[in-house]
Structure formats: structure tokens, C-alpha cells
Amino acid sequence: GAVVSQHPSRVICKSGTSVKIECRSLDFQATTMFWYRQFPKQSLMLMATSNEGSKATYEQGVEKDKFLINHASLTLSTLTVTSAHPEDSSFYICSVGLAGFPGELFFGEGSRLTVL
Amino acid sequence: GDSVTQMEGPVTLSEEAFLTINCTYTATGYPSLFWYVQYPGEGLQLLLKATKADDKGSNKGFEATYRKETTSFHLEKGSVQVSDSAVYFCALSDWGSGGSNYKLTFGKGTLLTVNP
């Protein structure tokens, strides 16, 4: 499998500020990482696919200018929530796939964002 | 599009009780099916999977059989333990129809609480 770590695990910010969440692949190099959003009592929704060295691919309905994704290295992807508002409060989870494990994902612990 | 429907929780059982969490799916291609588990304070992790019809996935005493005729993948365990308390997610990866083999569609999750 793969070990994926996110930081911070919890963050509280004021409305209008930007927040960066990091996702690290600790034991292998990930050319692709996936960012999910989880609402209370809701399923996980794929927000975007982060591609190392190129632009992220966003799912329909996700604002790319609001949720900036950077995948500058093979072990790090970042999600920046810009000009955060209370409706952006959610649980954000990153994950990676491994060649040889089709369809399986390895998840980070998640980051809970609360916007006041 | 693809979708996963799983029974709503929460489910509360006594230790050693029998567990069933229902999951049905719709998909246009030939999906692989998964159960993921999220223990309190942790990230999601793969519990078991099945990649074709009639396959049975099993792990940690949990089982689920891929039933194409009923489009179902119900999770079962004969005797639950307190340590099984977690949120369980049914998911599918539909890569046979041209979808990404890493793109998962999740159910909403079922919270299981096992009391001693």
C-alpha cells in the first residue's frame, strides 16, 4: 500500500482568508493525487485530480479559482481554499492510487476546515 | 451516471451480533466494487474488494459478494466487535466503460456502533 499524510488535520480561519492544505505521499512517488470533499452525513465527492507538473483536472461544478491545486513534486500536492467562506467549511481528503492496484485508493487522514 | 446506494445508518449492534450493510449500484460499464472503512480520527482504508461478478471479497471477518444480477455488494460479518465501530463506505470504480480506474464513486456511508 501507500502512506498518505495530510496537514493540518484541523484549521479554523476567518472568512475571506485563504487556507492551504498539504497532502504528502510518504513512501512512494505519486504522479496523480485526488482531492475529495466530504460533507456531514454525505458521501465523498471528488473535487479534482492533481497531476504532477501539469494543471489539475477539476470535476464539474468545482470552482478552479476557488480551490487551487498545485502538484509541484512527486510527493506533495497542495489544495488552497481562496477567500474562504463559511460554506467552504468541510472535510477535505486527499488520496493516491498505485499502479497494480486498479481502482484502489489510499487516503490521507483528512483536514477539517472551519470558516468563521 | 454511476451511483452507489447504501443503507442509511446509524446502525447500533451489540457485540457478537450479525452485521449486514446493504449496498446497491448502478454503472454503465463493468465496475469493480469496494468497501472502505473509516475508523474514528483516521483516514479511509480499503476493507475488501471484488473485481468481477460472483467474486467474494473478504477481510477481518467481513465478506461481500459481487452480485451482478441484483447489482448488489452487501457487507456482512458474523460476529461484530467493539473495534468494528466505524463508518463504512461502499464504492465502485467503473473503468471498463472508459472511466478512470482511479475514480471512485462512493455511497454516503453507514455509521456502525458496536456496544459491549
CSV table of C-alpha atoms in Angstrom, one decimal:
chain,number,residue,atom,x,y,z
A,1,GLY,CA,0.0,0.0,0.0
A,2,ALA,CA,0.9,3.6,0.3
A,3,VAL,CA,1.1,6.0,3.3
A,4,VAL,CA,-0.5,9.4,2.7
A,5,SER,CA,-0.3,12.2,5.2
A,6,GLN,CA,-2.3,15.5,5.3
A,7,HIS,CA,-1.5,18.7,7.2
A,8,PRO,CA,-3.1,20.4,9.0
A,9,SER,CA,-5.7,18.0,10.4
A,10,ARG,CA,-7.8,20.8,11.6
A,11,VAL,CA,-7.8,24.5,10.7
A,12,ILE,CA,-10.0,27.4,11.6
A,13,CYS,CA,-9.9,30.6,9.7
A,14,LYS,CA,-11.8,33.8,9.3
A,15,SER,CA,-14.0,34.5,6.3
A,16,GLY,CA,-12.1,36.0,3.4
A,17,THR,CA,-8.7,34.4,4.2
A,18,SER,CA,-7.0,31.7,2.3
A,19,VAL,CA,-6.1,28.3,3.7
A,20,LYS,CA,-3.5,25.8,2.3
A,21,ILE,CA,-3.8,22.1,2.9
A,22,GLU,CA,-0.9,19.8,2.2
A,23,CYS,CA,-1.0,16.2,1.1
A,24,ARG,CA,2.2,14.1,1.1
A,25,SER,CA,2.9,10.7,-0.2
A,26,LEU,CA,5.4,9.4,2.3
A,27,ASP,CA,6.6,6.1,0.8
A,28,PHE,CA,6.3,6.4,-2.9
A,29,GLN,CA,6.2,8.9,-5.7
A,30,ALA,CA,2.7,9.9,-6.8
A,31,THR,CA,2.2,11.4,-10.3
A,32,THR,CA,-1.5,11.7,-9.5
A,33,MET,CA,-3.3,12.6,-6.4
A,34,PHE,CA,-7.1,13.0,-5.8
A,35,TRP,CA,-8.8,15.6,-3.7
A,36,TYR,CA,-12.2,14.7,-2.2
A,37,ARG,CA,-14.6,16.7,-0.1
A,38,GLN,CA,-16.9,15.2,2.5
A,39,PHE,CA,-19.9,16.9,3.9
A,40,PRO,CA,-21.5,15.8,7.2
A,41,LYS,CA,-23.6,12.6,6.6
A,42,GLN,CA,-22.7,12.8,2.9
A,43,SER,CA,-20.6,10.8,0.6
A,44,LEU,CA,-17.2,11.8,-0.6
A,45,MET,CA,-17.2,13.9,-3.7
A,46,LEU,CA,-14.2,14.0,-6.0
A,47,MET,CA,-13.2,17.6,-6.5
A,48,ALA,CA,-10.2,17.3,-8.7
A,49,THR,CA,-7.3,15.2,-9.9
A,50,SER,CA,-3.9,16.6,-9.2
A,51,ASN,CA,-1.3,15.9,-11.8
A,52,GLU,CA,2.4,16.4,-11.1
A,53,GLY,CA,3.9,19.1,-13.3
A,54,SER,CA,0.7,20.0,-15.0
A,55,LYS,CA,-2.7,21.5,-14.4
A,56,ALA,CA,-5.2,19.8,-12.2
A,57,THR,CA,-8.4,18.4,-13.7
A,58,TYR,CA,-11.5,19.6,-11.9
A,59,GLU,CA,-14.8,17.9,-11.7
A,60,GLN,CA,-17.9,19.6,-13.0
A,61,GLY,CA,-19.2,22.2,-10.6
A,62,VAL,CA,-15.9,22.8,-8.7
A,63,GLU,CA,-14.6,26.3,-9.0
A,64,LYS,CA,-10.9,26.1,-10.0
A,65,ASP,CA,-10.3,29.6,-8.9
A,66,LYS,CA,-11.7,28.9,-5.5
A,67,PHE,CA,-9.9,25.6,-5.0
A,68,LEU,CA,-6.3,26.0,-6.2
A,69,ILE,CA,-4.4,22.8,-6.6
A,70,ASN,CA,-0.6,22.6,-7.0
A,71,HIS,CA,1.3,19.3,-7.5
A,72,ALA,CA,4.9,20.6,-7.7
A,73,SER,CA,6.6,17.4,-6.8
A,74,LEU,CA,6.0,13.7,-6.8
A,75,THR,CA,5.4,13.6,-3.1
A,76,LEU,CA,3.4,16.8,-2.5
A,77,SER,CA,0.1,18.2,-3.6
A,78,THR,CA,-1.5,21.3,-2.0
A,79,LEU,CA,-5.1,22.5,-2.0
A,80,THR,CA,-5.6,26.2,-1.3
A,81,VAL,CA,-9.1,27.4,-0.5
A,82,THR,CA,-9.0,31.0,-1.5
A,83,SER,CA,-11.2,33.7,0.0
A,84,ALA,CA,-12.8,31.1,2.2
A,85,HIS,CA,-16.4,31.5,3.3
A,86,PRO,CA,-18.4,29.5,5.8
A,87,GLU,CA,-20.0,27.4,3.1
A,88,ASP,CA,-16.4,26.1,2.3
A,89,SER,CA,-16.3,24.5,5.8
A,90,SER,CA,-15.9,20.8,5.2
A,91,PHE,CA,-13.7,17.8,5.5
A,92,TYR,CA,-11.1,17.7,2.7
A,93,ILE,CA,-9.4,14.4,2.0
A,94,CYS,CA,-6.6,13.5,-0.4
A,95,SER,CA,-5.8,10.1,-1.9
A,96,VAL,CA,-3.4,8.4,-4.2
A,97,GLY,CA,-3.6,5.4,-6.4
A,98,LEU,CA,-1.0,2.8,-7.1
A,99,ALA,CA,-0.2,1.0,-10.3
A,100,GLY,CA,-1.1,-2.6,-9.8
A,101,PHE,CA,-4.0,-1.7,-7.5
A,102,PRO,CA,-6.6,-0.6,-10.1
A,103,GLY,CA,-9.5,1.3,-8.5
A,104,GLU,CA,-8.0,1.2,-5.0
A,105,LEU,CA,-7.1,4.5,-3.3
A,106,PHE,CA,-5.0,5.2,-0.3
A,107,PHE,CA,-6.3,8.1,1.8
A,108,GLY,CA,-4.9,10.7,4.0
A,109,GLU,CA,-6.4,11.4,7.4
A,110,GLY,CA,-8.3,14.3,6.1
A,111,SER,CA,-8.3,18.0,7.0
A,112,ARG,CA,-11.3,19.7,8.7
A,113,LEU,CA,-11.7,23.3,7.7
A,114,THR,CA,-14.0,25.6,9.6
A,115,VAL,CA,-14.5,29.1,8.3
A,116,LEU,CA,-15.9,31.5,10.8
B,1,GLY,CA,-24.0,8.1,-14.5
B,2,ASP,CA,-22.6,5.8,-11.9
B,3,SER,CA,-24.1,5.7,-8.4
B,4,VAL,CA,-23.9,3.8,-5.2
B,5,THR,CA,-26.8,3.5,-2.7
B,6,GLN,CA,-26.1,2.1,0.8
B,7,MET,CA,-28.4,1.7,3.8
B,8,GLU,CA,-28.6,4.7,6.0
B,9,GLY,CA,-27.4,4.5,9.5
B,10,PRO,CA,-26.6,4.7,12.1
B,11,VAL,CA,-26.5,1.0,12.9
B,12,THR,CA,-26.1,0.0,16.5
B,13,LEU,CA,-25.4,-3.5,17.5
B,14,SER,CA,-24.3,-5.5,20.5
B,15,GLU,CA,-21.0,-7.3,20.4
B,16,GLU,CA,-21.2,-10.7,18.6
B,17,ALA,CA,-24.3,-9.7,16.7
B,18,PHE,CA,-24.6,-10.3,12.9
B,19,LEU,CA,-24.0,-7.4,10.6
B,20,THR,CA,-25.4,-6.6,7.2
B,21,ILE,CA,-24.9,-3.3,5.4
B,22,ASN,CA,-26.7,-3.2,2.1
B,23,CYS,CA,-25.2,-1.7,-1.0
B,24,THR,CA,-26.6,-1.5,-4.5
B,25,TYR,CA,-25.1,0.2,-7.5
B,26,THR,CA,-25.7,1.5,-11.0
B,27,ALA,CA,-23.0,1.6,-13.6
B,28,THR,CA,-22.7,1.7,-17.3
B,29,GLY,CA,-19.6,-0.5,-17.6
B,30,TYR,CA,-18.0,-3.3,-15.7
B,31,PRO,CA,-17.3,-1.9,-12.2
B,32,SER,CA,-15.0,-3.1,-9.5
B,33,LEU,CA,-16.7,-2.9,-6.1
B,34,PHE,CA,-15.1,-1.9,-2.8
B,35,TRP,CA,-15.9,-1.4,0.8
B,36,TYR,CA,-13.8,1.2,2.6
B,37,VAL,CA,-13.8,1.8,6.4
B,38,GLN,CA,-13.1,5.0,8.3
B,39,TYR,CA,-12.3,4.4,12.0
B,40,PRO,CA,-12.7,7.4,14.3
B,41,GLY,CA,-10.0,10.0,13.7
B,42,GLU,CA,-8.4,8.1,10.8
B,43,GLY,CA,-8.5,8.2,7.0
B,44,LEU,CA,-10.4,5.8,4.9
B,45,GLN,CA,-8.8,2.5,4.2
B,46,LEU,CA,-9.7,-0.4,1.9
B,47,LEU,CA,-11.6,-3.2,3.7
B,48,LEU,CA,-12.3,-5.5,0.8
B,49,LYS,CA,-12.9,-5.6,-2.9
B,50,ALA,CA,-14.3,-7.6,-5.8
B,51,THR,CA,-13.5,-7.1,-9.4
B,52,LYS,CA,-16.0,-9.3,-11.3
B,53,ALA,CA,-19.3,-10.9,-10.9
B,54,ASP,CA,-19.6,-13.7,-8.2
B,55,ASP,CA,-16.3,-12.7,-6.7
B,56,LYS,CA,-16.3,-12.6,-2.9
B,57,GLY,CA,-14.1,-10.1,-1.1
B,58,SER,CA,-13.1,-10.8,2.5
B,59,ASN,CA,-11.0,-9.3,5.2
B,60,LYS,CA,-11.0,-9.2,9.0
B,61,GLY,CA,-14.1,-11.4,9.1
B,62,PHE,CA,-16.1,-9.2,6.7
B,63,GLU,CA,-17.4,-10.5,3.5
B,64,ALA,CA,-19.2,-9.1,0.4
B,65,THR,CA,-20.2,-10.9,-2.8
B,66,TYR,CA,-20.4,-9.2,-6.2
B,67,ARG,CA,-23.9,-9.9,-7.4
B,68,LYS,CA,-24.4,-8.7,-10.9
B,69,GLU,CA,-28.0,-9.9,-11.2
B,70,THR,CA,-29.1,-7.8,-8.3
B,71,THR,CA,-26.4,-5.1,-8.7
B,72,SER,CA,-25.5,-5.5,-5.1
B,73,PHE,CA,-22.4,-5.8,-2.9
B,74,HIS,CA,-23.8,-6.2,0.7
B,75,LEU,CA,-21.3,-6.2,3.5
B,76,GLU,CA,-21.6,-9.0,6.2
B,77,LYS,CA,-19.9,-10.1,9.3
B,78,GLY,CA,-21.0,-12.9,11.5
B,79,SER,CA,-19.9,-11.6,14.9
B,80,VAL,CA,-19.0,-7.9,15.3
B,81,GLN,CA,-16.7,-6.5,17.9
B,82,VAL,CA,-16.5,-3.1,19.6
B,83,SER,CA,-13.4,-2.4,17.5
B,84,ASP,CA,-15.5,-2.6,14.3
B,85,SER,CA,-17.2,0.6,15.2
B,86,ALA,CA,-16.6,2.9,12.2
B,87,VAL,CA,-18.1,4.4,9.1
B,88,TYR,CA,-18.4,2.0,6.2
B,89,PHE,CA,-18.4,3.2,2.6
B,90,CYS,CA,-19.4,1.2,-0.4
B,91,ALA,CA,-17.8,2.3,-3.6
B,92,LEU,CA,-17.4,1.4,-7.3
B,93,SER,CA,-14.7,2.0,-9.9
B,94,ASP,CA,-16.1,1.8,-13.4
B,95,TRP,CA,-13.1,1.6,-15.6
B,96,GLY,CA,-14.4,-0.8,-18.2
B,97,SER,CA,-16.5,1.8,-19.9
B,98,GLY,CA,-13.6,4.1,-20.3
B,99,GLY,CA,-13.7,5.8,-16.9
B,100,SER,CA,-10.5,6.4,-14.9
B,101,ASN,CA,-9.6,3.3,-12.9
B,102,TYR,CA,-8.9,5.5,-10.0
B,103,LYS,CA,-12.1,7.5,-10.0
B,104,LEU,CA,-14.3,6.1,-7.3
B,105,THR,CA,-18.0,6.7,-6.7
B,106,PHE,CA,-18.9,6.4,-3.1
B,107,GLY,CA,-22.1,5.7,-1.2
B,108,LYS,CA,-23.0,8.1,1.7
B,109,GLY,CA,-21.5,5.9,4.4
B,110,THR,CA,-23.0,3.9,7.2
B,111,LEU,CA,-22.0,4.6,10.8
B,112,LEU,CA,-21.8,1.4,12.8
B,113,THR,CA,-21.6,1.4,16.6
B,114,VAL,CA,-21.0,-1.8,18.4
B,115,ASN,CA,-21.7,-1.8,22.1
B,116,PRO,CA,-20.0,-4.2,24.6
